[in-house]
Structure formats: C-alpha cells, structure tokens
Amino acid sequence: MIFCKSKKAARRTLDHILPYIEGKLFLRVNREKTKVSHVNYVKYLGYSFYIYRGEGRLRIHPKSIQKLKDKIREVTGRSNGMGIEQRRTKVNQVVRGWINYFKLADAKSLLMKLDEWLRSRIRMVTWKRWKKIRTRFENLKKLGVSEEQAWMWANTRKGYWR
C-alpha cells in the first residue's frame, strides 16, 4: 500500500514504482489487484481505513462483520449437534478471537451494536429451544418473572426476534 495526497500523485507514483518492484526486486505485481483509490475504499486484512481530523484511522470492514455474524449463526444454529455449554464456549471463543484480532480498530459503537445483535440471537435460540407454551411458562417462572407476565410472554404470537 502506498498512500499519496492526490489521485494524480498516486498514479504517478504507481507508474514509477512498478518498474522498480518488477525490475530491481524481481517481484510480480498483479495488475488486476493493483489500483489507485481513495483511502475509504481500501480493504486490507479485514480492516478498512478512514480519515478523521487529518489522521488515518482503522475500522472494521463490513465484510468482516458479516463473516462474524455468519460464523455465530453457524455456531448457534440448532442443527450443529452441540449442547448449550459447548455452544456458549464456542461463541465465546469466536467473539474473543475476533475482538482480539480487530482491537486496533475504532469500533466502540460497532461493538455495542454487535453485542445487541448477539444477545438477540441468544434469546432467539433459547426461545426456540423452549418451543412449547408450557415450557416457556415454566422456565420464565424459574427466572423470576411474575406468573401473569410469564403466561403473557409464553403465549405471545410474535416472532422470535421481537
């Protein structure tokens, strides 16, 4: 990656650096992947970049976020044959590893949104696991919900993701 102030300077630099890389360093440059673009549109190792107050900053690329969500969906799905504890451990491993990898990025609000999404996903999995009205009612009572409220929630016809 080579950063320049203007598009014109970037093109000029690219034209001068390619012969050096190929001629002196004997490296092959993939012409299809090599491009001149604004810093906002660059993705590198799962990160994307942006400018804030004249300073280059890192953020997590949307594709990386989608891959995390897909992985969590796979782990929390009902057809994977894992028990609740195994599922919890696996989700923990996936999320911790992902956060440790992207710890350099500015992602506070993104992580808050992902936390909301993950909690909703876990609630949905639990609600689907309980399945029957009676089971929902009993388990909600065990969690300390009043009998009247537990009965209302157990009998709801709203979807899992309300």
PDB file of C-alpha atoms in Angstrom:
ATOM      1  CA  MET A   1       0.000   0.000   0.000  1.00  0.00           C
ATOM      2  CA  ILE A   2       1.251   3.398  -0.944  1.00  0.00           C
ATOM      3  CA  PHE A   3      -0.603   6.494   0.232  1.00  0.00           C
ATOM      4  CA  CYS A   4      -0.484   9.830  -1.581  1.00  0.00           C
ATOM      5  CA  LYS A   5      -2.237  13.173  -1.164  1.00  0.00           C
ATOM      6  CA  SER A   6      -3.903  13.275  -4.593  1.00  0.00           C
ATOM      7  CA  LYS A   7      -5.088  10.824  -7.220  1.00  0.00           C
ATOM      8  CA  LYS A   8      -2.689  12.318  -9.749  1.00  0.00           C
ATOM      9  CA  ALA A   9       0.274  11.835  -7.399  1.00  0.00           C
ATOM     10  CA  ALA A  10      -0.852   8.275  -6.687  1.00  0.00           C
ATOM     11  CA  ARG A  11      -0.974   7.401 -10.401  1.00  0.00           C
ATOM     12  CA  ARG A  12       2.443   8.970 -10.972  1.00  0.00           C
ATOM     13  CA  THR A  13       3.907   7.065  -8.009  1.00  0.00           C
ATOM     14  CA  LEU A  14       2.354   3.815  -9.234  1.00  0.00           C
ATOM     15  CA  ASP A  15       3.843   4.310 -12.710  1.00  0.00           C
ATOM     16  CA  HIS A  16       7.311   4.890 -11.209  1.00  0.00           C
ATOM     17  CA  ILE A  17       7.232   2.189  -8.536  1.00  0.00           C
ATOM     18  CA  LEU A  18       6.029  -0.725 -10.727  1.00  0.00           C
ATOM     19  CA  PRO A  19       9.212  -0.943 -12.848  1.00  0.00           C
ATOM     20  CA  TYR A  20      11.312  -0.798  -9.667  1.00  0.00           C
ATOM     21  CA  ILE A  21       9.347  -3.592  -7.967  1.00  0.00           C
ATOM     22  CA  GLU A  22       9.399  -5.815 -11.043  1.00  0.00           C
ATOM     23  CA  GLY A  23      12.895  -4.920 -12.317  1.00  0.00           C
ATOM     24  CA  LYS A  24      15.036  -4.496  -9.218  1.00  0.00           C
ATOM     25  CA  LEU A  25      13.188  -6.571  -6.627  1.00  0.00           C
ATOM     26  CA  PHE A  26      12.082  -9.280  -9.106  1.00  0.00           C
ATOM     27  CA  LEU A  27       8.568  -9.396  -7.654  1.00  0.00           C
ATOM     28  CA  ARG A  28       5.455  -9.955  -9.705  1.00  0.00           C
ATOM     29  CA  VAL A  29       2.742  -7.301  -9.443  1.00  0.00           C
ATOM     30  CA  ASN A  30      -0.829  -8.413 -10.041  1.00  0.00           C
ATOM     31  CA  ARG A  31      -2.157  -5.702 -12.380  1.00  0.00           C
ATOM     32  CA  GLU A  32      -5.799  -6.620 -11.691  1.00  0.00           C
ATOM     33  CA  LYS A  33      -5.433  -6.102  -7.943  1.00  0.00           C
ATOM     34  CA  THR A  34      -3.203  -3.050  -8.213  1.00  0.00           C
ATOM     35  CA  LYS A  35      -5.321   0.087  -8.246  1.00  0.00           C
ATOM     36  CA  VAL A  36      -5.464   3.723  -7.270  1.00  0.00           C
ATOM     37  CA  SER A  37      -8.387   4.520  -4.999  1.00  0.00           C
ATOM     38  CA  HIS A  38      -9.445   6.721  -2.117  1.00  0.00           C
ATOM     39  CA  VAL A  39      -8.436   5.538   1.338  1.00  0.00           C
ATOM     40  CA  ASN A  40     -12.113   4.987   2.299  1.00  0.00           C
ATOM     41  CA  TYR A  41     -12.487   2.239  -0.318  1.00  0.00           C
ATOM     42  CA  VAL A  42      -9.432   0.173   0.604  1.00  0.00           C
ATOM     43  CA  LYS A  43      -9.801  -3.148   2.423  1.00  0.00           C
ATOM     44  CA  TYR A  44      -6.713  -4.781   3.863  1.00  0.00           C
ATOM     45  CA  LEU A  45      -6.647  -7.832   6.170  1.00  0.00           C
ATOM     46  CA  GLY A  46     -10.253  -7.224   7.216  1.00  0.00           C
ATOM     47  CA  TYR A  47      -9.685  -3.565   8.063  1.00  0.00           C
ATOM     48  CA  SER A  48     -10.816  -0.515   6.159  1.00  0.00           C
ATOM     49  CA  PHE A  49      -9.456   2.975   6.595  1.00  0.00           C
ATOM     50  CA  TYR A  50     -10.835   6.466   7.040  1.00  0.00           C
ATOM     51  CA  ILE A  51      -9.556   9.968   7.683  1.00  0.00           C
ATOM     52  CA  TYR A  52     -10.500  11.693  10.948  1.00  0.00           C
ATOM     53  CA  ARG A  53      -9.183  15.201  11.678  1.00  0.00           C
ATOM     54  CA  GLY A  54      -6.438  14.762   9.129  1.00  0.00           C
ATOM     55  CA  GLU A  55      -5.288  11.465  10.596  1.00  0.00           C
ATOM     56  CA  GLY A  56      -5.642   7.990   9.074  1.00  0.00           C
ATOM     57  CA  ARG A  57      -7.672   5.635  11.271  1.00  0.00           C
ATOM     58  CA  LEU A  58      -8.663   1.952  11.143  1.00  0.00           C
ATOM     59  CA  ARG A  59     -12.130   0.481  11.233  1.00  0.00           C
ATOM     60  CA  ILE A  60     -13.562  -2.966  10.665  1.00  0.00           C
ATOM     61  CA  HIS A  61     -14.666  -3.659   7.102  1.00  0.00           C
ATOM     62  CA  PRO A  62     -18.374  -4.571   6.670  1.00  0.00           C
ATOM     63  CA  LYS A  63     -17.440  -7.918   5.054  1.00  0.00           C
ATOM     64  CA  SER A  64     -15.544  -8.871   8.226  1.00  0.00           C
ATOM     65  CA  ILE A  65     -18.597  -8.037  10.324  1.00  0.00           C
ATOM     66  CA  GLN A  66     -20.808 -10.142   8.056  1.00  0.00           C
ATOM     67  CA  LYS A  67     -18.384 -13.070   8.294  1.00  0.00           C
ATOM     68  CA  LEU A  68     -18.505 -12.878  12.099  1.00  0.00           C
ATOM     69  CA  LYS A  69     -22.314 -12.877  12.071  1.00  0.00           C
ATOM     70  CA  ASP A  70     -22.369 -15.846   9.692  1.00  0.00           C
ATOM     71  CA  LYS A  71     -19.951 -17.756  11.929  1.00  0.00           C
ATOM     72  CA  ILE A  72     -22.082 -17.020  15.018  1.00  0.00           C
ATOM     73  CA  ARG A  73     -25.215 -18.120  13.144  1.00  0.00           C
ATOM     74  CA  GLU A  74     -23.445 -21.364  12.263  1.00  0.00           C
ATOM     75  CA  VAL A  75     -22.373 -21.955  15.879  1.00  0.00           C
ATOM     76  CA  THR A  76     -25.746 -21.045  17.408  1.00  0.00           C
ATOM     77  CA  GLY A  77     -27.791 -22.939  14.837  1.00  0.00           C
ATOM     78  CA  ARG A  78     -29.916 -25.819  16.050  1.00  0.00           C
ATOM     79  CA  SER A  79     -28.594 -28.362  13.562  1.00  0.00           C
ATOM     80  CA  ASN A  80     -24.957 -28.406  14.677  1.00  0.00           C
ATOM     81  CA  GLY A  81     -25.364 -31.066  17.390  1.00  0.00           C
ATOM     82  CA  MET A  82     -23.731 -29.044  20.164  1.00  0.00           C
ATOM     83  CA  GLY A  83     -25.110 -28.735  23.667  1.00  0.00           C
ATOM     84  CA  ILE A  84     -25.786 -25.416  25.369  1.00  0.00           C
ATOM     85  CA  GLU A  85     -22.448 -25.315  27.201  1.00  0.00           C
ATOM     86  CA  GLN A  86     -20.454 -26.261  24.100  1.00  0.00           C
ATOM     87  CA  ARG A  87     -22.324 -23.630  22.122  1.00  0.00           C
ATOM     88  CA  ARG A  88     -21.636 -20.977  24.771  1.00  0.00           C
ATOM     89  CA  THR A  89     -17.941 -21.874  24.861  1.00  0.00           C
ATOM     90  CA  LYS A  90     -17.650 -21.822  21.067  1.00  0.00           C
ATOM     91  CA  VAL A  91     -19.426 -18.445  20.752  1.00  0.00           C
ATOM     92  CA  ASN A  92     -17.106 -17.092  23.448  1.00  0.00           C
ATOM     93  CA  GLN A  93     -14.032 -18.329  21.553  1.00  0.00           C
ATOM     94  CA  VAL A  94     -15.208 -16.899  18.236  1.00  0.00           C
ATOM     95  CA  VAL A  95     -16.097 -13.483  19.662  1.00  0.00           C
ATOM     96  CA  ARG A  96     -12.950 -13.159  21.784  1.00  0.00           C
ATOM     97  CA  GLY A  97     -10.707 -14.144  18.893  1.00  0.00           C
ATOM     98  CA  TRP A  98     -12.449 -11.725  16.546  1.00  0.00           C
ATOM     99  CA  ILE A  99     -12.248  -8.833  19.018  1.00  0.00           C
ATOM    100  CA  ASN A 100      -8.572  -9.525  19.742  1.00  0.00           C
ATOM    101  CA  TYR A 101      -7.816  -9.528  16.018  1.00  0.00           C
ATOM    102  CA  PHE A 102      -9.595  -6.208  15.449  1.00  0.00           C
ATOM    103  CA  LYS A 103      -8.502  -4.487  18.673  1.00  0.00           C
ATOM    104  CA  LEU A 104      -6.601  -1.798  16.735  1.00  0.00           C
ATOM    105  CA  ALA A 105      -9.756  -0.525  15.030  1.00  0.00           C
ATOM    106  CA  ASP A 106     -12.089   2.227  16.237  1.00  0.00           C
ATOM    107  CA  ALA A 107     -15.161   0.119  16.896  1.00  0.00           C
ATOM    108  CA  LYS A 108     -16.898   1.119  20.131  1.00  0.00           C
ATOM    109  CA  SER A 109     -20.342   1.800  18.627  1.00  0.00           C
ATOM    110  CA  LEU A 110     -19.997  -1.175  16.276  1.00  0.00           C
ATOM    111  CA  LEU A 111     -19.203  -3.490  19.185  1.00  0.00           C
ATOM    112  CA  MET A 112     -22.232  -2.177  21.074  1.00  0.00           C
ATOM    113  CA  LYS A 113     -24.446  -2.983  18.059  1.00  0.00           C
ATOM    114  CA  LEU A 114     -22.856  -6.426  17.713  1.00  0.00           C
ATOM    115  CA  ASP A 115     -23.467  -7.041  21.419  1.00  0.00           C
ATOM    116  CA  GLU A 116     -27.158  -6.177  20.936  1.00  0.00           C
ATOM    117  CA  TRP A 117     -27.347  -8.489  17.939  1.00  0.00           C
ATOM    118  CA  LEU A 118     -25.602 -11.338  19.776  1.00  0.00           C
ATOM    119  CA  ARG A 119     -27.917 -11.028  22.791  1.00  0.00           C
ATOM    120  CA  SER A 120     -30.944 -11.109  20.483  1.00  0.00           C
ATOM    121  CA  ARG A 121     -29.520 -14.153  18.730  1.00  0.00           C
ATOM    122  CA  ILE A 122     -29.019 -15.961  22.048  1.00  0.00           C
ATOM    123  CA  ARG A 123     -32.556 -15.027  23.188  1.00  0.00           C
ATOM    124  CA  MET A 124     -33.949 -16.344  19.911  1.00  0.00           C
ATOM    125  CA  VAL A 125     -32.064 -19.642  20.253  1.00  0.00           C
ATOM    126  CA  THR A 126     -33.297 -20.053  23.835  1.00  0.00           C
ATOM    127  CA  TRP A 127     -36.883 -19.192  22.877  1.00  0.00           C
ATOM    128  CA  LYS A 128     -36.806 -21.708  20.018  1.00  0.00           C
ATOM    129  CA  ARG A 129     -35.344 -24.334  22.330  1.00  0.00           C
ATOM    130  CA  TRP A 130     -38.197 -23.907  24.800  1.00  0.00           C
ATOM    131  CA  LYS A 131     -40.660 -24.288  21.895  1.00  0.00           C
ATOM    132  CA  LYS A 132     -43.896 -25.111  23.769  1.00  0.00           C
ATOM    133  CA  ILE A 133     -46.017 -22.663  25.736  1.00  0.00           C
ATOM    134  CA  ARG A 134     -45.866 -24.708  28.918  1.00  0.00           C
ATOM    135  CA  THR A 135     -42.059 -24.975  28.770  1.00  0.00           C
ATOM    136  CA  ARG A 136     -41.738 -21.238  28.193  1.00  0.00           C
ATOM    137  CA  PHE A 137     -44.078 -20.508  31.085  1.00  0.00           C
ATOM    138  CA  GLU A 138     -42.230 -22.811  33.494  1.00  0.00           C
ATOM    139  CA  ASN A 139     -38.781 -21.536  32.538  1.00  0.00           C
ATOM    140  CA  LEU A 140     -39.802 -17.879  32.733  1.00  0.00           C
ATOM    141  CA  LYS A 141     -41.194 -18.502  36.220  1.00  0.00           C
ATOM    142  CA  LYS A 142     -37.877 -20.125  37.209  1.00  0.00           C
ATOM    143  CA  LEU A 143     -36.117 -16.978  36.022  1.00  0.00           C
ATOM    144  CA  GLY A 144     -38.192 -14.885  38.440  1.00  0.00           C
ATOM    145  CA  VAL A 145     -40.832 -13.444  36.107  1.00  0.00           C
ATOM    146  CA  SER A 146     -44.262 -12.992  37.680  1.00  0.00           C
ATOM    147  CA  GLU A 147     -46.805 -15.676  36.836  1.00  0.00           C
ATOM    148  CA  GLU A 148     -49.085 -13.304  34.936  1.00  0.00           C
ATOM    149  CA  GLN A 149     -46.251 -11.798  32.879  1.00  0.00           C
ATOM    150  CA  ALA A 150     -44.735 -15.247  32.223  1.00  0.00           C
ATOM    151  CA  TRP A 151     -48.074 -16.505  30.906  1.00  0.00           C
ATOM    152  CA  MET A 152     -48.420 -13.463  28.613  1.00  0.00           C
ATOM    153  CA  TRP A 153     -44.905 -13.860  27.226  1.00  0.00           C
ATOM    154  CA  ALA A 154     -45.237 -17.638  26.829  1.00  0.00           C
ATOM    155  CA  ASN A 155     -48.467 -17.223  24.841  1.00  0.00           C
ATOM    156  CA  THR A 156     -47.237 -14.470  22.557  1.00  0.00           C
ATOM    157  CA  ARG A 157     -47.625 -14.922  18.818  1.00  0.00           C
ATOM    158  CA  LYS A 158     -44.829 -12.520  17.996  1.00  0.00           C
ATOM    159  CA  GLY A 159     -41.767 -13.838  16.207  1.00  0.00           C
ATOM    160  CA  TYR A 160     -38.590 -14.993  17.861  1.00  0.00           C
ATOM    161  CA  TRP A 161     -36.703 -11.782  17.109  1.00  0.00           C
ATOM    162  CA  ARG A 162     -39.149  -9.236  18.571  1.00  0.00           C
TER     163      ARG A 162
END
